[in-house]
Short mmCIF file of C-alpha atoms and ligand atoms in Angstrom, two decimals:
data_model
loop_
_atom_site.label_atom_id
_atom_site.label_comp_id
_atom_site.label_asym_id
_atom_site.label_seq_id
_atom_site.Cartn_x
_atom_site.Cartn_y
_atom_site.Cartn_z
CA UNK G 994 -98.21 176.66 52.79
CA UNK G 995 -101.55 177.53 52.51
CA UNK G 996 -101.92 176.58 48.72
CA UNK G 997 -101.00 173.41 50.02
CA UNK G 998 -103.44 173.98 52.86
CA UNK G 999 -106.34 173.79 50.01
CA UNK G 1000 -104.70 171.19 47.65
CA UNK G 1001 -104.89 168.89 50.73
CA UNK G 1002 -108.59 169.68 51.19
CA UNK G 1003 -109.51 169.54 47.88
CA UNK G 1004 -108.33 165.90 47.39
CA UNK G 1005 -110.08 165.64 50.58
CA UNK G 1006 -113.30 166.93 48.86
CA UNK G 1007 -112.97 164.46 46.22
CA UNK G 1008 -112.16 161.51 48.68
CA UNK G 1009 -115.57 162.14 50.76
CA UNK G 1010 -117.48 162.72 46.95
CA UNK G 1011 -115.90 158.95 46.06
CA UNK G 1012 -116.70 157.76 49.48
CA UNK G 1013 -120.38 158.94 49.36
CA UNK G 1014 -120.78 158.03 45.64
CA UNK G 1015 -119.55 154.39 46.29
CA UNK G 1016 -121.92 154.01 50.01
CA UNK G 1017 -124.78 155.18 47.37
CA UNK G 1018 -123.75 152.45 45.24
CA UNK G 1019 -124.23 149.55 47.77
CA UNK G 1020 -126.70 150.86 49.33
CA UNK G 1021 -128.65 151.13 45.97
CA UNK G 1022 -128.27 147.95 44.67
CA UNK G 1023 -127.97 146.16 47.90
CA UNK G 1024 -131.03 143.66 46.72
CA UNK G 1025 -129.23 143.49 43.51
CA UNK G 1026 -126.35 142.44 45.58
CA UNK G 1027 -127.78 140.63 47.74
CA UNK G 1028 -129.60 137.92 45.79
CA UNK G 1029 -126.55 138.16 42.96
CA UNK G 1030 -124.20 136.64 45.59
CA UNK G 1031 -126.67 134.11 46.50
CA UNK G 1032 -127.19 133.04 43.36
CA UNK G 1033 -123.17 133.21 42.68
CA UNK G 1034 -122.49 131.02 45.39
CA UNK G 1035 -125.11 128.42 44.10
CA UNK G 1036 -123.56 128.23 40.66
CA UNK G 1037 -119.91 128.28 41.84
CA UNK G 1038 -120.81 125.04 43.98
CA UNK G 1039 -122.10 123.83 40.51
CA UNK G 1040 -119.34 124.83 38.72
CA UNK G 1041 -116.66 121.32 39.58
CA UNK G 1042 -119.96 119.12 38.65
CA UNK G 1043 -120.26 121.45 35.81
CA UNK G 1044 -116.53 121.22 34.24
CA UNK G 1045 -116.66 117.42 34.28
CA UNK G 1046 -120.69 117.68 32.50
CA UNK G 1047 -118.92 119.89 29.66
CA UNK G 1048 -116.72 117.52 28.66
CA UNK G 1049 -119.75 114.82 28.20
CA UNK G 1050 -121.79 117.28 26.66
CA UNK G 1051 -119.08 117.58 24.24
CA UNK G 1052 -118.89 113.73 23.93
CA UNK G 1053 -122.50 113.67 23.36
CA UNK G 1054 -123.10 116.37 20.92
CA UNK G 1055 -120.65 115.13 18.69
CA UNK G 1056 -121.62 113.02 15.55
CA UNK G 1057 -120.41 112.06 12.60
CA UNK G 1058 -119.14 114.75 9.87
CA UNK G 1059 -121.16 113.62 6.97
CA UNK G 1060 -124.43 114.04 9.53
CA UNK G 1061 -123.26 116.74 10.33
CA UNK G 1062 -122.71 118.36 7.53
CA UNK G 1063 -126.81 117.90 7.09
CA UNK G 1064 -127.35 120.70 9.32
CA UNK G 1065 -125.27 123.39 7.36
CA UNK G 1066 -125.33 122.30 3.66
CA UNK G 1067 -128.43 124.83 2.71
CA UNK G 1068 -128.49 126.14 -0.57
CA UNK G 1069 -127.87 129.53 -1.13
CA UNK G 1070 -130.91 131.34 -2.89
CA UNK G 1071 -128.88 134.98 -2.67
CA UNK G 1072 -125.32 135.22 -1.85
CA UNK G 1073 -121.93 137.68 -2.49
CA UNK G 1074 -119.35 136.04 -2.21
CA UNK G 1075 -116.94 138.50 -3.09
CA UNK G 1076 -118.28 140.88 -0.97
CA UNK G 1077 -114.99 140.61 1.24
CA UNK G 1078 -112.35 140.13 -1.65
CA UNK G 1079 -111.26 142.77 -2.72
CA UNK G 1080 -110.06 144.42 0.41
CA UNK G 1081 -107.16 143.08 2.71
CA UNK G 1082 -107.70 144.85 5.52
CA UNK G 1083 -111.28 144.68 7.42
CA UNK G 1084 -111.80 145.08 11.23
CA UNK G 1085 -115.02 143.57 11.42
CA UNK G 1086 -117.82 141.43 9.57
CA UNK G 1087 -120.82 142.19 11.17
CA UNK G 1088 -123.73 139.84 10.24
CA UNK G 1089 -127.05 140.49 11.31
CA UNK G 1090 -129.56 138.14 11.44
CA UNK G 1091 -133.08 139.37 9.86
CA UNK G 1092 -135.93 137.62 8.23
CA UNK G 1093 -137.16 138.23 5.20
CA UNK G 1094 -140.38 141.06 6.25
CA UNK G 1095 -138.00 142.93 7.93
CA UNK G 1096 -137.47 145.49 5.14
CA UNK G 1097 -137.77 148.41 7.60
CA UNK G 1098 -135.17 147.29 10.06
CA UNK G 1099 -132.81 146.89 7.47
CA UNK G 1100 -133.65 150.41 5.87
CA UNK G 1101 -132.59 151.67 9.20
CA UNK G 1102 -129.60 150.18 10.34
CA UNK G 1103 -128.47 151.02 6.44
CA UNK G 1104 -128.44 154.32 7.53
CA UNK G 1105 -127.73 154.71 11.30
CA UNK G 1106 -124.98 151.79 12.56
CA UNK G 1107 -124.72 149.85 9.70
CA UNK G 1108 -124.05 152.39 7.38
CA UNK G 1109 -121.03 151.54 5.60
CA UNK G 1110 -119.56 154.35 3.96
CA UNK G 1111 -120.66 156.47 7.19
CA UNK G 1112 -118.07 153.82 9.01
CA UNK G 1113 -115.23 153.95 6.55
CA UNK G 1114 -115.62 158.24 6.11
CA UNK G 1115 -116.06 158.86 9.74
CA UNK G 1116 -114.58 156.56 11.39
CA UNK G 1117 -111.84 155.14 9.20
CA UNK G 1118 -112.02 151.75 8.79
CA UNK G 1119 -113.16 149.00 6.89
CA UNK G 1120 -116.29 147.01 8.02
CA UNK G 1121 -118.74 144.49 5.84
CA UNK G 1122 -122.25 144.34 7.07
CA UNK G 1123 -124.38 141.42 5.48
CA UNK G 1124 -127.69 140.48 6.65
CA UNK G 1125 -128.60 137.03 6.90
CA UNK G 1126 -131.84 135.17 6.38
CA UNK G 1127 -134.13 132.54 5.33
CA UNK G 1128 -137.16 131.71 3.14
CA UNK G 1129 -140.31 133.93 3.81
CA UNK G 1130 -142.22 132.09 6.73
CA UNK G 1131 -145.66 131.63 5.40
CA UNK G 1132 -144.50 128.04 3.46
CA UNK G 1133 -142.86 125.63 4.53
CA UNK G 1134 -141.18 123.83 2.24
CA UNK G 1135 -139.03 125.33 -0.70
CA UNK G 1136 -141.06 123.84 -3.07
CA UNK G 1137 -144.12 125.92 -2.51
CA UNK G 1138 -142.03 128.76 -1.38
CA UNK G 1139 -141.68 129.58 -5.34
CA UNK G 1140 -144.97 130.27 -6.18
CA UNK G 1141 -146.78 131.17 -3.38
CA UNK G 1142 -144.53 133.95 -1.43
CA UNK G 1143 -143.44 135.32 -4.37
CA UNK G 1144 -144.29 139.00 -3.11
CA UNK G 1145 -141.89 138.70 -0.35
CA UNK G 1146 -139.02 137.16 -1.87
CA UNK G 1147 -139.56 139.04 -5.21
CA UNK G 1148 -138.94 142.28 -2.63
CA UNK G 1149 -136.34 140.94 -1.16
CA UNK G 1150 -134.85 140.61 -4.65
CA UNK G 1151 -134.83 143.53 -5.44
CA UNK G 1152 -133.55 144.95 -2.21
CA UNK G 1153 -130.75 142.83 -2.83
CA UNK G 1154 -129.65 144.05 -6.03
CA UNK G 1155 -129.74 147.58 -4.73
CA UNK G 1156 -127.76 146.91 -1.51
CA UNK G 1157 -125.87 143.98 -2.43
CA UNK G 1158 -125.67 143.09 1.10
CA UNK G 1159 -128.50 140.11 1.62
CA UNK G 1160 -127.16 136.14 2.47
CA UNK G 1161 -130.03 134.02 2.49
CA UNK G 1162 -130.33 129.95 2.64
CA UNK G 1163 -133.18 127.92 1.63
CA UNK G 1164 -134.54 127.34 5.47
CA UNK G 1165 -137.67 128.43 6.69
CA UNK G 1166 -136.71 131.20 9.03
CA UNK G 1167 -138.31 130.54 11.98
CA UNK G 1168 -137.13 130.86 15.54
CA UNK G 1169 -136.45 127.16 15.82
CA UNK G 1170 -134.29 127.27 12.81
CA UNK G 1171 -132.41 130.01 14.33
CA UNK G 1172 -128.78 127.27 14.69
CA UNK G 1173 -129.50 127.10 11.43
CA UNK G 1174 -128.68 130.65 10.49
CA UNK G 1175 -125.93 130.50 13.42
CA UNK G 1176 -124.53 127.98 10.95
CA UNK G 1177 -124.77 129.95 7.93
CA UNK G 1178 -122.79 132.85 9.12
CA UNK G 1179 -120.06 130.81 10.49
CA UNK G 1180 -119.88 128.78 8.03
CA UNK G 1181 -120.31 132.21 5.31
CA UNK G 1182 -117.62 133.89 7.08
CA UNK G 1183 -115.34 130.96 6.47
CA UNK G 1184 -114.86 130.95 2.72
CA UNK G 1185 -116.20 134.18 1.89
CA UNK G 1186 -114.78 136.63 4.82
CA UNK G 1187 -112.16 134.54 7.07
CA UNK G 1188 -109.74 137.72 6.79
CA UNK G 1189 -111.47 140.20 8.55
CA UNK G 1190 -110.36 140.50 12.04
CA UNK G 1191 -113.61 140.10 13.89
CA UNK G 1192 -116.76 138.47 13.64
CA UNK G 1193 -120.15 140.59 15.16
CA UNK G 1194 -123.45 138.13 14.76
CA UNK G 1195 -126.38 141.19 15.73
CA UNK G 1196 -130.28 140.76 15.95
CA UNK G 1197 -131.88 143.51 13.63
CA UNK G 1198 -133.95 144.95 16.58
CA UNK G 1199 -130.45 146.16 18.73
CA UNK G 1200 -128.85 149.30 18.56
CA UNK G 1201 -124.93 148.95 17.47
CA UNK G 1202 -122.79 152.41 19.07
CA UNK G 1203 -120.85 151.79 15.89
CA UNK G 1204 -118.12 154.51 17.21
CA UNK G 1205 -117.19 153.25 20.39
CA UNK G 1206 -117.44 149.50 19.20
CA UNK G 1207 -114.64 150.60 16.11
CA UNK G 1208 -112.75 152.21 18.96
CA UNK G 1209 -112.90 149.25 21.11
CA UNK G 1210 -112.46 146.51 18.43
CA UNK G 1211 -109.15 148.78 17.13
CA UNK G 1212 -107.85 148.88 20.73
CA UNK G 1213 -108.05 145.34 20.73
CA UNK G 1214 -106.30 144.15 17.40
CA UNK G 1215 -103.54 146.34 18.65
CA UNK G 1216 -103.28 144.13 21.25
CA UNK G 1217 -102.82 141.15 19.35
CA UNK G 1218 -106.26 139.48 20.82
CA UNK G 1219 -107.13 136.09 19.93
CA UNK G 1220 -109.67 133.82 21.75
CA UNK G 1221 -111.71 136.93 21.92
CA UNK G 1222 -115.65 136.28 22.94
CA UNK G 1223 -116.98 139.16 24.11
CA UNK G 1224 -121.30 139.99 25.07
CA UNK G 1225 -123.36 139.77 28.02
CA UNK G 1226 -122.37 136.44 29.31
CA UNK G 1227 -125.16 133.95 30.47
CA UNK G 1228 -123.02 132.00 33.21
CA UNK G 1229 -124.39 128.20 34.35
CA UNK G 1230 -127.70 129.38 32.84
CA UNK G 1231 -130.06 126.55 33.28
CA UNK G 1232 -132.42 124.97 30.49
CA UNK G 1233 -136.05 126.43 30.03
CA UNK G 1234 -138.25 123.24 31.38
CA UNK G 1235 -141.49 125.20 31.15
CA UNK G 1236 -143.59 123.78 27.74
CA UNK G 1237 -144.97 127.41 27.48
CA UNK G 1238 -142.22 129.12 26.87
CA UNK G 1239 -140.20 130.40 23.77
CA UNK G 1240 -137.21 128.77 24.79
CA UNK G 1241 -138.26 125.64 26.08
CA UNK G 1242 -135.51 122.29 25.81
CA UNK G 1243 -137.21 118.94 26.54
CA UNK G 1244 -134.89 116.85 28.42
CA UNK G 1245 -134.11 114.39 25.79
CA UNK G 1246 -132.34 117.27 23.78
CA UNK G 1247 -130.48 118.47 26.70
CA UNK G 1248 -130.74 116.24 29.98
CA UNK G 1249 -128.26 118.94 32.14
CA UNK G 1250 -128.53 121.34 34.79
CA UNK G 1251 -127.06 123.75 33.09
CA UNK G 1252 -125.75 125.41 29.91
CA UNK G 1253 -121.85 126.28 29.46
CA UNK G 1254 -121.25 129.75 29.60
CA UNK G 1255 -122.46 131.76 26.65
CA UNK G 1256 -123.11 135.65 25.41
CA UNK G 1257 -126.66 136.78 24.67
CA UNK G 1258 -127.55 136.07 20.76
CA UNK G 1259 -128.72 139.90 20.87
CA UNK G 1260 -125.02 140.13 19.91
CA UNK G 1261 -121.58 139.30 20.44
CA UNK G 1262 -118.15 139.71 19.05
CA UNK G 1263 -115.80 136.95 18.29
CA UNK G 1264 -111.85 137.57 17.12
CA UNK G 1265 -110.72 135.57 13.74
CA UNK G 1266 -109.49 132.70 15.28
CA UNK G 1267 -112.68 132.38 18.02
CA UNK G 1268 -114.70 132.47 14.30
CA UNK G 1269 -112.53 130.03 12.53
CA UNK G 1270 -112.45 127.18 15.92
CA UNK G 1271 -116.63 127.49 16.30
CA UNK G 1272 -116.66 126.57 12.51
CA UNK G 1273 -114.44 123.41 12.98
CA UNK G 1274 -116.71 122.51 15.72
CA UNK G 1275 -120.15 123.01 13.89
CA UNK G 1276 -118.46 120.56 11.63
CA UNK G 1277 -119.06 117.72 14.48
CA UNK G 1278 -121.67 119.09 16.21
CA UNK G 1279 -125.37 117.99 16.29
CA UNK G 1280 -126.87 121.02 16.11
CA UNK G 1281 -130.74 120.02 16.16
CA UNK G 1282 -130.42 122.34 19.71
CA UNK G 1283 -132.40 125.17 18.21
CA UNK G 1284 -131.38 128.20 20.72
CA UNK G 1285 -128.57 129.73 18.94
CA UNK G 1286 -126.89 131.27 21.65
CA UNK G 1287 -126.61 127.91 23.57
CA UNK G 1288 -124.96 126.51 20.69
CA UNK G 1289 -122.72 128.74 20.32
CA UNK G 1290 -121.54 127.97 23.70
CA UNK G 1291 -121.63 124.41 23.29
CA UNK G 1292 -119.54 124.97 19.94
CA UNK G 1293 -117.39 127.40 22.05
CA UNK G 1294 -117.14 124.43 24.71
CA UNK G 1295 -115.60 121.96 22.55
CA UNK G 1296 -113.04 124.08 21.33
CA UNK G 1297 -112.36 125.33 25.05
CA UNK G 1298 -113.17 128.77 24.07
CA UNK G 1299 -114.87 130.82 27.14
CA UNK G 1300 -116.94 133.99 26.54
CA UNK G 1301 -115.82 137.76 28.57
CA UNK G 1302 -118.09 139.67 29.92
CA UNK G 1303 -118.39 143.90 28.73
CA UNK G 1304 -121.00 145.71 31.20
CA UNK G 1305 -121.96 147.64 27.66
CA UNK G 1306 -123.14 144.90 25.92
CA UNK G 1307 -126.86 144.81 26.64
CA UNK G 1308 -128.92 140.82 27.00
CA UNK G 1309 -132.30 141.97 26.40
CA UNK G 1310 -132.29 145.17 28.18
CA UNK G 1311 -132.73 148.85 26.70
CA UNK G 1312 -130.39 150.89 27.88
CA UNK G 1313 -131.59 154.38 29.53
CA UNK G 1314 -131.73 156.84 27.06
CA UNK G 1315 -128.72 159.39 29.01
CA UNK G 1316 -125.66 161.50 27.29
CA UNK G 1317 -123.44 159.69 30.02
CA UNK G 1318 -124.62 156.31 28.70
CA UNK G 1319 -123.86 157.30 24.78
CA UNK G 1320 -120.59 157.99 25.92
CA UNK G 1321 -120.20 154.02 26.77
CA UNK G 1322 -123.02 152.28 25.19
CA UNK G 1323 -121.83 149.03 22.78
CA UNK G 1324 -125.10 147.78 22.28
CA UNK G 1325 -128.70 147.79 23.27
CA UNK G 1326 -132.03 145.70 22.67
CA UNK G 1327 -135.23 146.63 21.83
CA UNK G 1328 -134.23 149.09 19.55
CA UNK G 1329 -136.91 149.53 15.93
CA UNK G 1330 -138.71 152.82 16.08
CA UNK G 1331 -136.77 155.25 17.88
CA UNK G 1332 -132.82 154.05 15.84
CA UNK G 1333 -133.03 157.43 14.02
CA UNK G 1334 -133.52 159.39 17.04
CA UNK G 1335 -131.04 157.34 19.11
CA UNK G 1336 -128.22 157.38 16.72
CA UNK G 1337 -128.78 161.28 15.69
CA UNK G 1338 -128.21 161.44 19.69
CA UNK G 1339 -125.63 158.81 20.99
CA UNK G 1340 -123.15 160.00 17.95
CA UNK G 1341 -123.93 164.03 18.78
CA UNK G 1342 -120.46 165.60 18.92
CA UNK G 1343 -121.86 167.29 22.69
CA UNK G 1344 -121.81 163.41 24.35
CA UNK G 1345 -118.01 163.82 24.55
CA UNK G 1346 -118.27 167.47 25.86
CA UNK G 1347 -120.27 166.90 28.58
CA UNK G 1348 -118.75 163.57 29.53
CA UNK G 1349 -115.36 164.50 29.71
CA UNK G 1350 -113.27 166.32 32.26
CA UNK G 1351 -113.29 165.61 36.03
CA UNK G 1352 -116.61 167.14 36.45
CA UNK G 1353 -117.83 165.65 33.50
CA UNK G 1354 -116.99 162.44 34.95
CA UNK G 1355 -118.07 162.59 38.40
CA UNK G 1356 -121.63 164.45 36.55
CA UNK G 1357 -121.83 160.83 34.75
CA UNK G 1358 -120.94 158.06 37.20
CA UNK G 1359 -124.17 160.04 39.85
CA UNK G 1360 -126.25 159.69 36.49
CA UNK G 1361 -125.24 156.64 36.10
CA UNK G 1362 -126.12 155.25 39.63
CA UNK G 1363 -129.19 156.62 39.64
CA UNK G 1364 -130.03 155.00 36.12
CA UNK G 1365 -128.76 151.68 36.92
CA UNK G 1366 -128.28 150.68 40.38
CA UNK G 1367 -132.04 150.62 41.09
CA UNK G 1368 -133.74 147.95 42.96
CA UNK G 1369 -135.54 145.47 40.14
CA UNK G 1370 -133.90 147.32 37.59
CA UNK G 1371 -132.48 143.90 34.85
CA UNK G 1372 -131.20 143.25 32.28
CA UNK G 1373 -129.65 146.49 30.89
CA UNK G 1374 -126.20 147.53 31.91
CA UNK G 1375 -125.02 146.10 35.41
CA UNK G 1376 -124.59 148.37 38.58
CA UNK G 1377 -121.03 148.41 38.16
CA UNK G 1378 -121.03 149.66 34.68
CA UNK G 1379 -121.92 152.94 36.35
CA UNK G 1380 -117.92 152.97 37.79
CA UNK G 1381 -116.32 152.46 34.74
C1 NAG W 2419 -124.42 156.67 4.73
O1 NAG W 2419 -123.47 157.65 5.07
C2 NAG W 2419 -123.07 158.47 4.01
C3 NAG W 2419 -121.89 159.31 4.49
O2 NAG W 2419 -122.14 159.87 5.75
C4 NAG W 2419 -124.27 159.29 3.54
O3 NAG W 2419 -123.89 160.12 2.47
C5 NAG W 2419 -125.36 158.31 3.10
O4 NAG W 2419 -126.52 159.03 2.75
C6 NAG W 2419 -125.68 157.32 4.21
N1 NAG W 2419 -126.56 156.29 3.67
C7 NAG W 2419 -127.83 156.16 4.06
C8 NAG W 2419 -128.60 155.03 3.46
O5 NAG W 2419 -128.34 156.90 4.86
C1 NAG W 2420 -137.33 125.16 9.93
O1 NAG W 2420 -138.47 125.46 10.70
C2 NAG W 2420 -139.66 124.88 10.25
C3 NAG W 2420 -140.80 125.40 11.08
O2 NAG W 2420 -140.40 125.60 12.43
C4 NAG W 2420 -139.55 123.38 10.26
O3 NAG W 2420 -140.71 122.79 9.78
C5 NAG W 2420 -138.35 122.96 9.41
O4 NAG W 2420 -138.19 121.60 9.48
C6 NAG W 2420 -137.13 123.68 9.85
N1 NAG W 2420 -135.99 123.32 9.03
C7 NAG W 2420 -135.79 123.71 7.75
C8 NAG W 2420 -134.56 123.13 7.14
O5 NAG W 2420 -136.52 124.45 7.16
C1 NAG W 2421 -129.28 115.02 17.30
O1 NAG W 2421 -130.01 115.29 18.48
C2 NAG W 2421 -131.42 115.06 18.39
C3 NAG W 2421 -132.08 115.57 19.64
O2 NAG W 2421 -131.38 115.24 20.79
C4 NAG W 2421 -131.65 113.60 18.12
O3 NAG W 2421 -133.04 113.34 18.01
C5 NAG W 2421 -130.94 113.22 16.82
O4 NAG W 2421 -131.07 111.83 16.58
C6 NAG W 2421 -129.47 113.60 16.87
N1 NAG W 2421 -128.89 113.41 15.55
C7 NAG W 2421 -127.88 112.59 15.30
C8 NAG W 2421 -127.38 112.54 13.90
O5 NAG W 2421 -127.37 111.93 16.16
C1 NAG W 2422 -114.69 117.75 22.23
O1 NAG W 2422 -114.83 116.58 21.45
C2 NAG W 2422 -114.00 116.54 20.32
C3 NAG W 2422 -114.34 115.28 19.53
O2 NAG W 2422 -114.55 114.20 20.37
C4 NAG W 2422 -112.54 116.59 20.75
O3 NAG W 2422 -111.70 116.59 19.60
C5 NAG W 2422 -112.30 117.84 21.56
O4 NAG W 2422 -110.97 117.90 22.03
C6 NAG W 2422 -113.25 117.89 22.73
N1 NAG W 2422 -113.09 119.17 23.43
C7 NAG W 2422 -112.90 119.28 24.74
C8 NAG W 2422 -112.74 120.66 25.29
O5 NAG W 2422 -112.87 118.31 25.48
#
């Protein structure tokens, strides 16, 4: 009797704990909330107008194959195309999209998240990580490129023939020729990698939780997964208008409200047969729309792909720098100086101590309110991430 007595009040216990945690929750984010639902309700009063736009901006984005073809039929200046041949069985290509002065960036993911023999000792599996780019910036045409940024490219060079792990076309790499590149690894993964089971496009300034992203990605082939798109999902996101701005669309490019539904280019995952579909669709596409990630979703659009939101993927938020975060993280932005220091601590063997357990849990969803249901607090991991 009385050992029941106590079990009964220490669900109880719990109960009230859950009750309080969850009233701290809304109350927390209320203007979170609050002007999230507003702007909800505006876009799902869009979203009838918007299914009938897709269609037409299908219609209108699509051209010819041989014009086409313009847009994707760079020459390769470095290349491996056997990079993925010999091995049958690979979870994930993960290309990440550099440019060419970015030496250090690559030295580090080499040896934090993109390490690959770190990936298949520890974590036992198979995955290719290429980095993509394109000519040095300074010139822009590939004739002067030759003799003029020869420094650069003579570096890059020779980081390629120690790494064996550099893809580069002959287009200036520049932001606006960033569909460009989208092209290239689509198109790369095709013939030279169109076994492995998923497809990761990465910026070189994010931080990849390599472990829990294998763990995920392997939970998911089990599944059987296909028209997998997974990120931090931009939903009726409307065009840039403003001249100043980095990611301005005049309206002769793009005359609609609004974009279809796409996952931050900071980086995404697709499954095989997501990979395989945007590649048929870049092959009628006119992809002169220089914001990668909106092409994507156009591409994605036309094959009637949608992307999923995961609360881990980061947009262009950092996420807090917590043990309870590590223990969920995928991926986070902003990442160049401190990768060393992040990975030595998101991969430390005491993240899963502390985390796990009932205490450990209930320890790690109050952290986790407090670190992300603030008030003004963007574009890092949602509110609600701090439940799961
Ligand atoms: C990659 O990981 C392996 C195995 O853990 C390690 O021996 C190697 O030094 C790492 N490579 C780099 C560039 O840090
Ligand atoms: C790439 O970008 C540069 C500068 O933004 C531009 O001049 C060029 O036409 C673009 N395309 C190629 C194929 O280099
Ligand atoms: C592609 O779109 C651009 C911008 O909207 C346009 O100027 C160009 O003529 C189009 N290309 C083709 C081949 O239709
Ligand atoms: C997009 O357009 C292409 C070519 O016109 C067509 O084959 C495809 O079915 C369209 N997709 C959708 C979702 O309407």
């Amino acid at each position: 009797m009385f050992v029941n007595f106590r079990r009964i009040r220490k669900c109880q216990c719990v109960q009230l704990m859950t009750t309080c945690l969850v009233l701290s929750v809304v109350m927390l984010c209320w203007e979170q909330l609050d002007s999230g639902v507003v702007s909800h309700i505006y876009s799902y009063s869009y979203r009838s107008y918007l299914v009938n736009s897709y269609t037409f901006i299908n219609k209108s984005f699509t051209i010819p194959r041989q014009e086409a073809h313009m847009f994707s039929n760079h020459r390769y200046l470095l290349n491996h195309p056997y990079k993925c041949s010999g091995e049958k069985d690979i979870l994930l290509l993960l290309l990440i999209k550099s440019s060419p002065e970015n030496f250090e960036r690559r030295r580090a993911i080499r040896s934090t998240w993109g390490n690959e023999t770190y990936i298949r000792q520890d974590l036992g599996v198979t995955v290719k990580v290429m980095f993509v780019l394109g000519l040095p910036k300074q010139h822009e045409t590939a004739q002067t490129w030759r003799r003029r940024s020869g420094g650069i490219q003579d570096n890059l060079v020779n980081e390629d023939r120690r790494h064996g792990d550099l893809v580069q076309q002959d287009f200036v790499d520049t932001f606006h020729n960033l569909t460009l590149k989208l092209l290239l690894q689509f198109r790369w993964a095709h013939f030279y990698c169109p076994h492995a089971r998923f497809l990761m496009t990465a910026d070189n300034d994010i931080f990849v939780h390599m472990p829990n992203l294998v763990l995920y990605l392997q939970y998911m082939d089990r599944k059987g997964v296909t028209d997998f798109w997974i990120g931090h999902v931009h939903r009726g996101a409307p065009p840039i208008r403003q001249k100043e701005s980095k990611y301005y669309v005049p309206q002769e490019m793009y005359p609609w409200a609004s974009y279809p539904d796409y996952t931050a280019g900071a980086g995404y995952v697709v499954s095989r047969d997501v990979a395989n579909k945007i590649y048929q669709a870049s092959l009628t596409l006119n992809a002169s729309l220089y914001i990668d990630d909106v092409f994507m979703g156009i591409c994605a659009n036309a094959m009637g792909v949608s992307p999923q939101e995961h609360v881990y993927f980061s947009g262009e938020g950092k996420a807090p720098y917590h043990l309870c975060i590590y223990d969920k993280m995928m991926t986070s932005h902003g990442h160049v100086a401190d990768i060393y220091e992040l990975w030595k601590a998101a991969t430390n063997p005491e993240v899963k101590r502390v985390t796990s357990g009932l205490f450990g849990r209930l320890y790690c969803t109050a952290v986790k309110l407090t670190l992300l249901c603030r008030p003004y607090f963007f574009n890092t991991y949602p509110c609600k991430a701090a439940l799961l």
